[in-house]
Structures are given as C-alpha cells and as structure tokens.
C-alpha cells in the first residue's frame, strides 16, 4: 500500500470510528462524536464571502440526530448566523466561533428552510452542539436562549383535497416572531443549569413559564 492510500484509509477509519469512541482529532473540530447525541457524516468546507460574515458551504454537511432524523445543509448553502439573534452574540459568542460552529450552520439552514417546526430545529441545535463537544452548561444556556428569545414562526400545514386517499400538504403559514433578549434571565438560567443539571424538557418548561 502506498503512503497516499494509507493516509486515505486512515482518514476513513477516523470518520467511521470517531462517533463510537466519543473522541476526535483536533483538526476535525466536531465532525464526529458519540451516538448518544447523534453523529455527523463528513466535514464541512466553506468559503467566506467578501463581507467577512457570511459564508457558502462547498460541500454537504449532514447530521443524524439521536432519533435517527437526518438534517442536511446542502452544498452551496449560504449561512450568516442570522438564526441566532445578534443580541445574543455578546452572551453566547459569534455563530461560527468555537465548537458549536457546525451546529450553527445546520441551525441557520433549518431556519431558512422552515421545513420543520422551530422547536425541532432548536432541539437539533442542542443535540448537534453536544455531539460537537459543547458542554452541558454552555449548550443548555444556548438552547434556552434560542428557545426563549429566538426568531420563531408558527408552523401550520394546510390540508388540500386527498389524492388517491392520501392527504396533501398545500402550504405552510410562517409568522416570524422574536422576544426582546433579557440578559439577566439568561445569566440566572446559566447558574440554574450549572447547579441542577436539568433535562432538555425542564429547560423548555423554564422558558415557557417565563413567557
């Protein structure tokens, strides 16, 4: 076997075994993690736009969540972190910083597509962050912040007349909404998460109870 073929084989083994081991090389920056939080397939390559803020995916980013649902950010998708309100950046960090970069890309695309309810998109973001190695306190705080203050929409599928006995979806009603960010609530929630280690459902309940 040549050296080049050996290198290719080694990369393939790392991609396939990284999820099972729960470990990843530094250069993969979250491409694979344990199946408890789902797993990524492949590693995204991006090209930055001249504005220095938005970027275009040069290849597909695919993530399978813990329930087996596949989330895809197609090649040529343009992302700019807009699914995370700017008012949260100073609290959470920029959308393409640190280990939650890949999760942010998927979240951006899912918010642009509006193919699923926002609650599912936000939960995917949490699981994808954990898969990328983001800790429970940071990921939980980010999840709470988006669930409470994010740019959301009502997801209503209108039913058209059945075709051959099968109901057809004729369209979606989307009404974006956002709640002004309350930094003190986020800080208090971070402390609460650090002290109690709540479940995702408990984080949701806290956000809903404060509405």
Coordinates of N, CA and C in Angstrom, one line a residue:
X1 N 0.9 -1.2 0.0 CA 0.0 0.0 0.0 C 0.9 1.2 0.0
X2 N 0.6 2.2 -0.9 CA 1.3 3.4 -0.9 C 1.0 4.3 0.3
X3 N 1.9 5.3 0.5 CA 1.7 6.2 1.6 C 0.4 7.0 1.4
X4 N 0.1 7.4 0.2 CA -1.1 8.2 -0.1 C -2.4 7.4 0.2
X5 N -2.4 6.1 -0.2 CA -3.5 5.2 0.1 C -3.7 5.0 1.6
X6 N -2.5 4.9 2.2 CA -2.6 4.7 3.7 C -3.2 5.9 4.4
X7 N -2.9 7.1 3.9 CA -3.4 8.3 4.5 C -4.9 8.3 4.3
X8 N -5.4 8.0 3.1 CA -6.8 8.0 2.8 C -7.6 7.0 3.7
X9 N -7.0 5.8 3.8 CA -7.6 4.8 4.7 C -7.7 5.2 6.1
X10 N -6.6 5.9 6.6 CA -6.6 6.4 8.0 C -7.7 7.4 8.2
X11 N -7.9 8.3 7.3 CA -9.0 9.3 7.4 C -10.3 8.7 7.4
X12 N -10.5 7.6 6.6 CA -11.8 6.9 6.5 C -12.1 6.2 7.9
X13 N -11.1 5.6 8.4 CA -11.2 4.9 9.7 C -11.6 5.9 10.8
X14 N -11.0 7.1 10.8 CA -11.2 8.1 11.8 C -12.7 8.6 11.7
X15 N -13.2 8.8 10.5 CA -14.5 9.3 10.3 C -15.5 8.3 10.8
X16 N -15.2 7.0 10.6 CA -16.2 6.0 10.9 C -16.2 5.6 12.4
X17 N -15.0 5.7 13.0 CA -14.9 5.3 14.4 C -15.0 6.4 15.4
X18 N -14.9 7.7 14.9 CA -14.9 8.8 15.9 C -16.1 8.9 16.7
X19 N -17.3 8.6 16.1 CA -18.6 8.6 16.9 C -18.6 7.5 17.9
X20 N -18.1 6.3 17.6 CA -18.2 5.2 18.5 C -17.3 5.5 19.7
X21 N -16.1 6.1 19.5 CA -15.2 6.3 20.5 C -15.5 7.5 21.4
X22 N -16.3 8.4 20.8 CA -16.5 9.7 21.5 C -15.4 10.6 21.5
X23 N -14.3 10.3 20.7 CA -13.1 11.2 20.7 C -12.9 11.6 19.2
X24 N -12.2 12.7 19.1 CA -12.0 13.2 17.7 C -10.6 13.9 17.7
X25 N -10.0 13.9 16.5 CA -8.8 14.7 16.4 C -9.1 16.2 16.4
X26 N -8.2 17.0 16.8 CA -8.5 18.4 16.9 C -8.8 19.0 15.6
X27 N -8.2 18.5 14.5 CA -8.5 19.1 13.2 C -9.9 18.9 12.7
X28 N -10.6 17.9 13.3 CA -12.0 17.7 12.8 C -13.0 18.6 13.4
X29 N -12.6 19.3 14.5 CA -13.5 20.3 15.1 C -14.9 20.0 15.2
X30 N -15.2 18.8 15.7 CA -16.6 18.5 15.9 C -17.2 17.6 14.9
X31 N -16.5 17.1 13.9 CA -17.1 16.3 12.8 C -17.7 15.0 13.3
X32 N -17.2 14.4 14.4 CA -17.7 13.2 14.9 C -17.7 13.1 16.4
X33 N -18.8 12.6 17.0 CA -18.8 12.4 18.4 C -19.7 11.2 18.7
X34 N -20.0 11.0 20.0 CA -20.7 9.8 20.4 C -22.2 9.8 19.8
X35 N -22.7 8.6 19.6 CA -24.0 8.4 19.1 C -25.1 8.8 20.0
X36 N -24.8 9.0 21.3 CA -25.8 9.5 22.3 C -26.4 10.8 21.8
X37 N -25.6 11.6 21.2 CA -26.0 12.9 20.7 C -26.1 13.0 19.2
X38 N -26.2 11.8 18.6 CA -26.2 11.8 17.1 C -24.8 11.7 16.5
X39 N -24.7 12.0 15.3 CA -23.4 12.0 14.6 C -23.4 12.7 13.3
X40 N -22.2 13.3 13.0 CA -22.0 13.9 11.7 C -21.5 13.0 10.7
X41 N -21.8 13.2 9.4 CA -21.2 12.5 8.3 C -20.4 13.4 7.5
X42 N -19.1 13.2 7.5 CA -18.3 14.1 6.8 C -17.9 15.4 7.5
X43 N -17.2 16.3 6.9 CA -16.7 17.5 7.5 C -16.9 18.7 6.5
X44 N -17.5 19.8 7.0 CA -17.8 20.9 6.0 C -16.6 21.7 5.6
X45 N -16.6 22.1 4.3 CA -15.6 23.0 3.8 C -16.4 24.3 3.4
X46 N -15.9 25.4 3.7 CA -16.6 26.7 3.5 C -15.8 27.7 2.8
X47 N -16.4 28.6 2.1 CA -15.8 29.7 1.5 C -16.4 31.0 2.0
X48 N -15.6 31.9 2.5 CA -16.1 33.2 3.1 C -16.4 34.2 2.0
X49 N -17.5 34.9 2.2 CA -17.9 36.0 1.3 C -17.0 37.2 1.6
X50 N -16.9 38.2 0.7 CA -16.1 39.4 0.9 C -16.6 40.2 2.2
X51 N -17.9 40.0 2.6 CA -18.3 40.8 3.7 C -17.7 40.3 5.0
X52 N -17.0 39.2 5.0 CA -16.4 38.7 6.2 C -17.3 38.1 7.3
X53 N -18.6 38.0 6.9 CA -19.6 37.5 7.9 C -20.3 36.3 7.4
X54 N -20.7 36.3 6.2 CA -21.4 35.1 5.6 C -20.5 34.2 4.9
X55 N -20.9 33.0 4.7 CA -20.1 32.0 4.0 C -21.0 31.0 3.2
X56 N -20.3 30.3 2.3 CA -21.0 29.4 1.5 C -20.4 28.0 1.7
X57 N -21.3 27.0 1.9 CA -20.8 25.6 2.0 C -20.3 25.1 0.7
X58 N -19.1 24.6 0.7 CA -18.6 24.0 -0.6 C -18.9 22.5 -0.7
X59 N -19.3 21.9 0.4 CA -19.8 20.5 0.3 C -20.9 20.3 1.3
X60 N -21.6 19.2 1.3 CA -22.8 19.0 2.1 C -22.4 18.7 3.6
X61 N -23.1 19.2 4.5 CA -23.0 18.9 5.9 C -24.2 18.1 6.3
X62 N -24.0 16.9 6.8 CA -25.1 16.0 7.2 C -25.0 15.6 8.7
X63 N -26.1 15.7 9.4 CA -26.1 15.4 10.8 C -27.3 14.5 11.1
X64 N -27.1 13.4 11.8 CA -28.2 12.5 12.2 C -28.4 12.6 13.7
X65 N -29.6 13.0 14.1 CA -29.9 13.3 15.5 C -30.1 12.0 16.2
X66 N -30.2 12.0 17.6 CA -30.4 10.8 18.3 C -31.6 10.0 18.0
X67 N -32.6 10.6 17.3 CA -33.8 9.8 16.9 C -33.7 9.3 15.5
X68 N -32.5 9.5 14.9 CA -32.3 9.0 13.5 C -32.8 9.9 12.4
X69 N -33.2 11.1 12.8 CA -33.7 12.1 11.8 C -32.4 12.8 11.2
X70 N -32.4 12.8 9.9 CA -31.2 13.4 9.2 C -31.5 14.8 8.8
X71 N -30.5 15.7 9.2 CA -30.6 17.1 8.9 C -29.4 17.4 7.9
X72 N -29.8 18.1 6.8 CA -28.8 18.3 5.8 C -28.7 19.8 5.5
X73 N -27.4 20.3 5.5 CA -27.1 21.6 5.0 C -26.5 21.4 3.6
X74 N -27.2 21.6 2.5 CA -26.7 21.3 1.2 C -25.5 22.1 0.8
X75 N -24.7 21.6 -0.1 CA -23.6 22.3 -0.7 C -24.2 23.6 -1.4
X76 N -23.5 24.7 -1.3 CA -23.9 26.0 -1.9 C -24.9 26.7 -1.0
X77 N -25.2 26.1 0.2 CA -26.0 26.9 1.2 C -25.2 28.1 1.7
X78 N -25.9 29.2 1.8 CA -25.3 30.4 2.3 C -25.8 30.7 3.7
X79 N -24.9 30.8 4.6 CA -25.2 31.0 6.0 C -24.5 32.2 6.6
X80 N -25.2 32.9 7.5 CA -24.6 34.1 8.1 C -24.8 34.2 9.6
X81 N -25.4 33.1 10.2 CA -25.6 33.1 11.6 C -26.8 33.9 12.0
X82 N -27.7 34.2 11.1 CA -28.9 35.0 11.4 C -29.9 34.3 12.2
X83 N -29.8 33.0 12.3 CA -30.8 32.2 13.1 C -30.6 32.4 14.6
X84 N -29.4 33.0 14.9 CA -29.1 33.3 16.3 C -29.1 34.9 16.4
X85 N -30.1 35.5 17.0 CA -30.2 36.9 17.0 C -28.9 37.6 17.5
X86 N -28.6 38.7 16.8 CA -27.4 39.4 17.1 C -27.3 39.8 18.6
X87 N -28.4 40.1 19.2 CA -28.4 40.5 20.6 C -27.9 39.4 21.5
X88 N -27.9 38.1 21.0 CA -27.4 37.0 21.8 C -25.9 36.8 21.6
X89 N -25.3 37.4 20.6 CA -23.9 37.1 20.3 C -23.0 37.5 21.4
X90 N -23.3 38.6 22.0 CA -22.4 39.1 23.1 C -22.5 38.2 24.3
X91 N -23.6 37.4 24.4 CA -23.7 36.5 25.5 C -23.3 35.1 25.2
X92 N -23.6 34.6 24.0 CA -23.3 33.3 23.5 C -22.0 33.2 22.7
X93 N -21.6 34.3 22.2 CA -20.4 34.2 21.2 C -21.0 34.2 19.8
X94 N -20.1 34.6 18.9 CA -20.5 34.6 17.4 C -20.9 33.2 17.0
X95 N -21.8 33.2 15.9 CA -22.3 31.9 15.5 C -21.3 30.9 14.9
X96 N -20.2 31.4 14.5 CA -19.2 30.5 13.9 C -17.9 30.4 14.7
X97 N -18.1 30.7 16.0 CA -17.0 30.6 16.9 C -17.0 29.3 17.7
X98 N -15.9 28.7 18.0 CA -15.8 27.5 18.9 C -16.4 26.3 18.3
X99 N -16.7 25.4 19.3 CA -17.2 24.0 18.9 C -18.6 24.0 18.3
X100 N -19.4 25.0 18.5 CA -20.8 24.9 18.1 C -21.0 25.4 16.7
X101 N -19.9 25.6 15.9 CA -19.9 26.2 14.6 C -20.8 25.3 13.7
X102 N -20.5 24.0 13.6 CA -21.2 23.1 12.7 C -22.7 23.1 13.1
X103 N -23.0 23.1 14.4 CA -24.4 23.1 14.8 C -25.1 24.4 14.3
X104 N -24.4 25.5 14.4 CA -24.9 26.8 14.0 C -25.2 26.8 12.5
X105 N -24.4 26.2 11.7 CA -24.6 26.1 10.2 C -25.9 25.3 9.9
X106 N -26.1 24.2 10.6 CA -27.3 23.4 10.4 C -28.5 24.2 10.9
X107 N -28.4 24.9 12.0 CA -29.5 25.7 12.5 C -29.9 26.8 11.6
X108 N -28.9 27.5 11.0 CA -29.1 28.5 10.0 C -30.0 28.0 8.8
X109 N -29.5 26.9 8.3 CA -30.2 26.3 7.1 C -31.6 25.9 7.5
X110 N -31.8 25.2 8.6 CA -33.1 24.8 9.0 C -34.1 26.0 9.2
X111 N -33.6 27.1 9.7 CA -34.4 28.3 9.9 C -34.7 28.9 8.6
X112 N -33.8 28.8 7.6 CA -34.1 29.4 6.3 C -35.2 28.5 5.6
X113 N -35.1 27.2 5.7 CA -36.0 26.3 5.0 C -37.4 26.3 5.6
X114 N -37.5 26.4 6.9 CA -38.9 26.4 7.6 C -39.6 25.1 7.2
X115 N -38.8 24.0 7.1 CA -39.5 22.7 6.7 C -40.0 22.0 8.0
X116 N -39.5 22.4 9.1 CA -39.9 21.7 10.4 C -40.3 22.8 11.4
X117 N -41.0 22.4 12.4 CA -41.3 23.4 13.5 C -40.1 23.9 14.1
X118 N -40.1 25.2 14.6 CA -38.9 25.8 15.2 C -38.4 25.0 16.4
X119 N -39.4 24.4 17.1 CA -39.0 23.6 18.3 C -38.0 22.5 18.0
X120 N -38.3 21.8 16.8 CA -37.5 20.7 16.4 C -36.1 21.2 15.9
X121 N -36.1 22.4 15.3 CA -34.8 22.9 14.8 C -33.9 23.3 16.0
X122 N -34.5 23.9 17.1 CA -33.8 24.3 18.2 C -33.3 23.1 19.0
X123 N -34.1 22.0 19.1 CA -33.6 20.8 19.7 C -32.5 20.1 19.0
X124 N -32.6 20.2 17.6 CA -31.5 19.7 16.8 C -30.2 20.4 17.1
X125 N -30.3 21.7 17.3 CA -29.2 22.6 17.6 C -28.5 22.2 18.9
X126 N -29.3 21.9 19.9 CA -28.8 21.4 21.2 C -28.0 20.1 21.0
X127 N -28.7 19.1 20.4 CA -28.1 17.8 20.2 C -26.8 17.9 19.4
X128 N -26.8 18.7 18.3 CA -25.7 18.9 17.5 C -24.5 19.5 18.2
X129 N -24.8 20.5 19.1 CA -23.8 21.1 19.9 C -23.1 20.1 20.8
X130 N -24.0 19.2 21.5 CA -23.4 18.2 22.4 C -22.6 17.2 21.6
X131 N -23.0 16.9 20.4 CA -22.3 16.0 19.5 C -20.9 16.6 19.2
X132 N -20.8 17.9 19.0 CA -19.6 18.6 18.7 C -18.7 18.8 19.9
X133 N -19.1 18.4 21.1 CA -18.3 18.5 22.2 C -18.6 19.7 23.1
X134 N -19.6 20.4 22.8 CA -20.0 21.6 23.7 C -20.6 21.0 25.0
X135 N -20.1 21.6 26.1 CA -20.5 21.1 27.5 C -22.0 21.3 27.8
X136 N -22.5 20.7 28.8 CA -24.0 20.8 29.1 C -24.4 22.2 29.6
X137 N -23.5 22.9 30.3 CA -23.9 24.2 30.8 C -24.0 25.2 29.6
X138 N -23.0 25.2 28.8 CA -23.0 26.1 27.6 C -24.1 25.8 26.6
X139 N -24.2 24.5 26.3 CA -25.2 24.1 25.3 C -26.6 24.3 25.9
X140 N -26.8 24.0 27.1 CA -28.1 24.3 27.7 C -28.5 25.7 27.8
X141 N -27.5 26.6 28.0 CA -27.8 28.0 28.1 C -28.1 28.5 26.7
X142 N -27.4 28.1 25.7 CA -27.6 28.5 24.3 C -29.0 28.0 23.9
X143 N -29.4 26.8 24.3 CA -30.7 26.2 23.9 C -31.8 27.1 24.5
X144 N -31.6 27.3 25.8 CA -32.6 28.2 26.5 C -32.8 29.5 25.8
X145 N -31.6 30.1 25.5 CA -31.7 31.5 24.9 C -32.4 31.5 23.6
X146 N -32.2 30.5 22.7 CA -32.9 30.4 21.5 C -34.3 30.1 21.6
X147 N -34.6 29.1 22.5 CA -36.0 28.7 22.8 C -36.8 29.9 23.3
X148 N -36.2 30.7 24.1 CA -36.9 31.8 24.8 C -37.0 33.1 23.9
X149 N -35.8 33.4 23.2 CA -35.7 34.7 22.6 C -35.5 34.6 21.1
X150 N -35.5 33.4 20.5 CA -35.2 33.2 19.1 C -36.2 33.7 18.1
X151 N -35.8 33.7 16.9 CA -36.7 34.2 15.7 C -37.5 33.0 15.3
X152 N -38.7 32.8 15.8 CA -39.5 31.7 15.6 C -40.7 31.9 14.6
X153 N -41.4 30.9 14.3 CA -42.5 31.0 13.4 C -43.6 30.0 13.8
X154 N -44.8 30.3 13.4 CA -45.9 29.3 13.5 C -45.9 28.4 12.4
X155 N -46.0 27.1 12.7 CA -45.9 26.1 11.6 C -47.2 25.4 11.5
X156 N -47.9 25.8 10.4 CA -49.2 25.2 10.2 C -49.3 24.7 8.8
X157 N -49.6 23.4 8.6 CA -49.7 22.8 7.3 C -51.2 22.7 6.9
X158 N -51.5 23.4 5.9 CA -52.9 23.4 5.3 C -53.1 22.1 4.5
X159 N -54.2 21.5 4.7 CA -54.6 20.3 4.1 C -55.4 20.5 2.8
X160 N -54.9 20.0 1.7 CA -55.6 20.1 0.4 C -56.5 18.8 0.3
X161 N -57.2 18.8 -0.8 CA -58.1 17.6 -1.0 C -57.2 16.3 -1.2
X162 N -57.7 15.2 -0.6 CA -56.9 14.0 -0.7 C -56.8 13.5 -2.2
X163 N -55.6 13.0 -2.5 CA -55.3 12.4 -3.8 C -55.1 10.9 -3.6
X164 N -56.0 10.1 -4.2 CA -55.9 8.7 -4.1 C -55.9 8.3 -2.6
X165 N -56.8 9.0 -1.8 CA -56.9 8.7 -0.4 C -55.8 9.2 0.5
X166 N -54.9 9.9 0.0 CA -53.7 10.4 0.8 C -53.9 12.0 0.9
X167 N -53.9 12.5 2.1 CA -54.0 13.9 2.4 C -52.7 14.6 1.8
X168 N -52.9 15.8 1.2 CA -51.8 16.5 0.6 C -51.6 17.8 1.4
X169 N -50.3 18.2 1.6 CA -50.0 19.4 2.2 C -49.9 20.5 1.2
X170 N -50.8 21.5 1.3 CA -50.8 22.5 0.3 C -50.0 23.8 0.6
X171 N -49.5 23.9 1.8 CA -48.6 25.0 2.1 C -48.4 25.2 3.6
X172 N -47.6 26.2 3.9 CA -47.2 26.4 5.3 C -47.4 27.9 5.6
X173 N -47.9 28.2 6.8 CA -48.1 29.6 7.2 C -46.9 29.9 8.2
X174 N -46.1 30.9 7.9 CA -45.0 31.2 8.7 C -45.1 32.7 9.2
X175 N -45.0 32.8 10.5 CA -45.1 34.1 11.1 C -43.9 34.3 12.0
X176 N -42.8 34.9 11.5 CA -41.6 35.1 12.4 C -42.0 35.9 13.6
X177 N -41.4 35.5 14.7 CA -41.5 36.3 15.9 C -40.3 36.2 16.7
X178 N -40.0 37.2 17.5 CA -38.9 37.2 18.4 C -39.2 38.0 19.7
X179 N -38.6 37.6 20.8 CA -38.9 38.3 22.1 C -37.6 39.0 22.4
X180 N -37.7 40.3 22.9 CA -36.5 41.0 23.3 C -35.7 40.2 24.3
X181 N -34.4 40.2 24.1 CA -33.5 39.4 25.0 C -33.4 40.1 26.4
X182 N -33.5 39.2 27.4 CA -33.3 39.7 28.8 C -32.0 39.0 29.3
X183 N -30.9 39.7 29.3 CA -29.6 39.2 29.7 C -29.6 38.6 31.1
X184 N -30.3 39.2 32.0 CA -30.4 38.8 33.4 C -31.0 37.4 33.5
X185 N -32.0 37.2 32.7 CA -32.7 35.8 32.7 C -31.7 34.8 32.2
X186 N -31.0 35.1 31.2 CA -30.0 34.1 30.6 C -28.9 33.8 31.7
X187 N -28.4 34.8 32.4 CA -27.4 34.6 33.4 C -28.0 33.8 34.5
X188 N -29.2 34.1 34.9 CA -29.8 33.3 36.0 C -30.0 31.8 35.6
X189 N -30.4 31.7 34.3 CA -30.6 30.3 33.8 C -29.3 29.5 33.7
X190 N -28.2 30.2 33.3 CA -26.9 29.5 33.3 C -26.5 29.0 34.6
X191 N -26.8 29.8 35.7 CA -26.4 29.4 37.0 C -27.3 28.2 37.5
X192 N -28.6 28.3 37.1 CA -29.5 27.2 37.4 C -29.1 25.9 36.7
X193 N -28.7 26.0 35.5 CA -28.3 24.8 34.7 C -27.0 24.2 35.4
X194 N -26.1 25.1 35.8 CA -24.9 24.7 36.4 C -25.1 24.0 37.7
X195 N -26.1 24.4 38.4 CA -26.4 23.9 39.8 C -27.3 22.7 39.8
X196 N -28.1 22.5 38.8 CA -29.2 21.5 38.9 C -29.1 20.4 37.8
X197 N -28.3 20.7 36.7 CA -28.2 19.8 35.6 C -29.6 19.3 35.1
X198 N -30.4 20.3 34.6 CA -31.7 19.9 34.2 C -31.7 19.2 32.9
X199 N -32.9 18.5 32.6 CA -33.1 17.9 31.3 C -33.5 18.9 30.3
X200 N -33.5 18.6 29.0 CA -34.0 19.5 28.0 C -35.4 19.9 28.2
X201 N -36.2 18.9 28.6 CA -37.6 19.2 28.9 C -37.8 20.2 30.0
X202 N -36.9 20.1 31.1 CA -37.0 21.1 32.2 C -36.6 22.5 31.7
X203 N -35.6 22.6 30.8 CA -35.2 23.9 30.2 C -36.3 24.5 29.5
X204 N -37.0 23.6 28.7 CA -38.2 24.1 27.9 C -39.3 24.7 28.9
X205 N -39.5 23.9 30.0 CA -40.6 24.3 30.9 C -40.2 25.7 31.6
X206 N -38.9 25.9 31.9 CA -38.5 27.1 32.5 C -38.7 28.3 31.5
X207 N -38.4 28.1 30.2 CA -38.5 29.1 29.2 C -40.0 29.4 29.0
X208 N -40.9 28.4 29.0 CA -42.3 28.6 28.8 C -43.0 29.3 30.0
X209 N -42.5 29.0 31.2 CA -43.1 29.5 32.4 C -42.8 31.0 32.5
X210 N -41.8 31.5 31.9 CA -41.4 32.9 32.0 C -42.0 33.7 30.9
X211 N -42.7 33.2 30.0 CA -43.3 34.0 28.9 C -44.4 34.9 29.5

